[in-house]
Amino acid sequence: MDLLEAIRRRKTTNTPFRPERISDEHKRLLIEAASRAPSHFNSQPWRFIVVEDKERIAQIADIAGDSMKRLMDDGSFVARYRRYFRFDEKESTATGSGIYVDNIPALLKPMVRLVFSEQVGALLSKFGASSILGNDQRKIVRDAPLLLAITLDRQEYKPGELSGLYASITLGAVIQTLWLVTTALDIGMQFISTPLEVTDNKARIVALLKIPDEYELVAIFRMGYKDPDAARNTIDWTSNQRKPFTELARYNDWETPVPEPFASARSLLWEGAETPSRP
Ligand SMILES: Cc1cc2nc3c(=O)[nH]c(=O)nc-3n(C[C@H](O)[C@H](O)[C@H](O)COP(=O)(O)O)c2cc1C
C-alpha cells in the first residue's frame, strides 16, 4: 500500500476482528517496523509484549470491562471526557474534533446527551449504559486474536522531566508506525486505555504480564485482521472529523495565517479519495 493511502485510511477499529491469528511474519514486521521509530539518543526505551494466550486475553478482557463500568459508575469517565463527546453530526462537523456517538439504543439516546451535558455521569448506570459499555468492552477485547502491550524503560520515562517528554514523543512515533503498518496489512488496531486508568486494574495487568519494575506499562492495543462485515458495538462512535487545515497551521509565527496559494493548494492526500469508511 502506498504511504499516503495508509495515512488516509488509518483509523481506529472499534468493531470485532476476524478470528484467525495474525501471521508470524506480520507480527515480526510490526515489531521490526516499530523499532525503526526515532528515539532520544537512540535509547529505544520500548519493549513490546505480544499476547496471544487466550486465557490471558480473557483475563485482560474482564479487567477492561470492569474498568469501563467502574469509570462510568463513579462518574469519572464522564467528568474527564465529557467535552469530547458529540451527539449529532452537525456538532461533530462544526467542531471538527471529538468522537461522534452515532450508534446508541433509541431508549438511551435522549438521556445520554442530558447526562453528559449535566455532569451527572453516575446516573448513566441507572439506565444500564455503564453495563452495556463494560460488556461491549469485555467482549471486544476477549475476541481479539492479539493484544499488544507497550512498556517504557523507567530510566527513560520519568513523567514531569524532559526524559518523560522525550519518551512520550518516541512512543507516539512507535504507535503511529504500528498503525500505518497494520493499515497496510489490513489489520485493525484499537487502544484499550480504560484498564490503565484504574490503578488496581492496571496493577493486575502488570502482574499478569509479569512486567518488571524497571518498565512502565503505557499502552495496550487489540489487533486482528479486519472484518468488513463485523457488527458494531451496542453503543458506538466514529471520529473521522479533523479540524480545517487553516485552523491547524500558522505561517512563520503564531499570529499569521497560512497565505495563498499555500492555503488553497490542492490536497495530495484527499484529492480523488473517499473519506475512509468503517471499520
Ligand atoms: C493516548 C490515546 C488513548 C486512546 N484511548 C482509546 C481507547 O481507550 N479506546 C478507543 O477506542 N480509542 C482510544 N484512542 C483512539 C482515539 O479515540 C482515536 O484515535 C481518535 O478518536 C481519532 O480516531 P481515529 O483513530 O479513528 O482516526 C486513544 C488515542 C490516544 C492517542
PDB file of C-alpha atoms in Angstrom, residues 245-265:
ATOM      1  CA  PHE A 245      -6.183  22.972   7.511  1.00  0.00           C
ATOM      2  CA  THR A 246      -6.227  26.748   8.018  1.00  0.00           C
ATOM      3  CA  GLU A 247      -7.067  26.308  11.709  1.00  0.00           C
ATOM      4  CA  LEU A 248      -4.288  23.769  12.221  1.00  0.00           C
ATOM      5  CA  ALA A 249      -1.424  25.649  10.592  1.00  0.00           C
ATOM      6  CA  ARG A 250       0.153  29.081  11.067  1.00  0.00           C
ATOM      7  CA  TYR A 251       2.815  30.708   8.907  1.00  0.00           C
ATOM      8  CA  ASN A 252       6.184  31.930  10.260  1.00  0.00           C
ATOM      9  CA  ASP A 253       4.622  32.950  13.568  1.00  0.00           C
ATOM     10  CA  TRP A 254       1.526  32.108  15.586  1.00  0.00           C
ATOM     11  CA  GLU A 255      -0.350  35.242  14.544  1.00  0.00           C
ATOM     12  CA  THR A 256      -0.048  34.833  10.787  1.00  0.00           C
ATOM     13  CA  PRO A 257      -2.488  32.623   8.905  1.00  0.00           C
ATOM     14  CA  VAL A 258      -1.242  30.419   6.105  1.00  0.00           C
ATOM     15  CA  PRO A 259      -1.176  32.654   2.993  1.00  0.00           C
ATOM     16  CA  GLU A 260      -2.378  31.919  -0.512  1.00  0.00           C
ATOM     17  CA  PRO A 261      -1.579  29.939  -2.604  1.00  0.00           C
ATOM     18  CA  PHE A 262      -0.355  27.590   0.183  1.00  0.00           C
ATOM     19  CA  ALA A 263      -3.773  27.666   1.903  1.00  0.00           C
ATOM     20  CA  SER A 264      -5.665  26.513  -1.158  1.00  0.00           C
ATOM     21  CA  ALA A 265      -3.038  24.225  -2.695  1.00  0.00           C
TER      22      ALA A 265
END
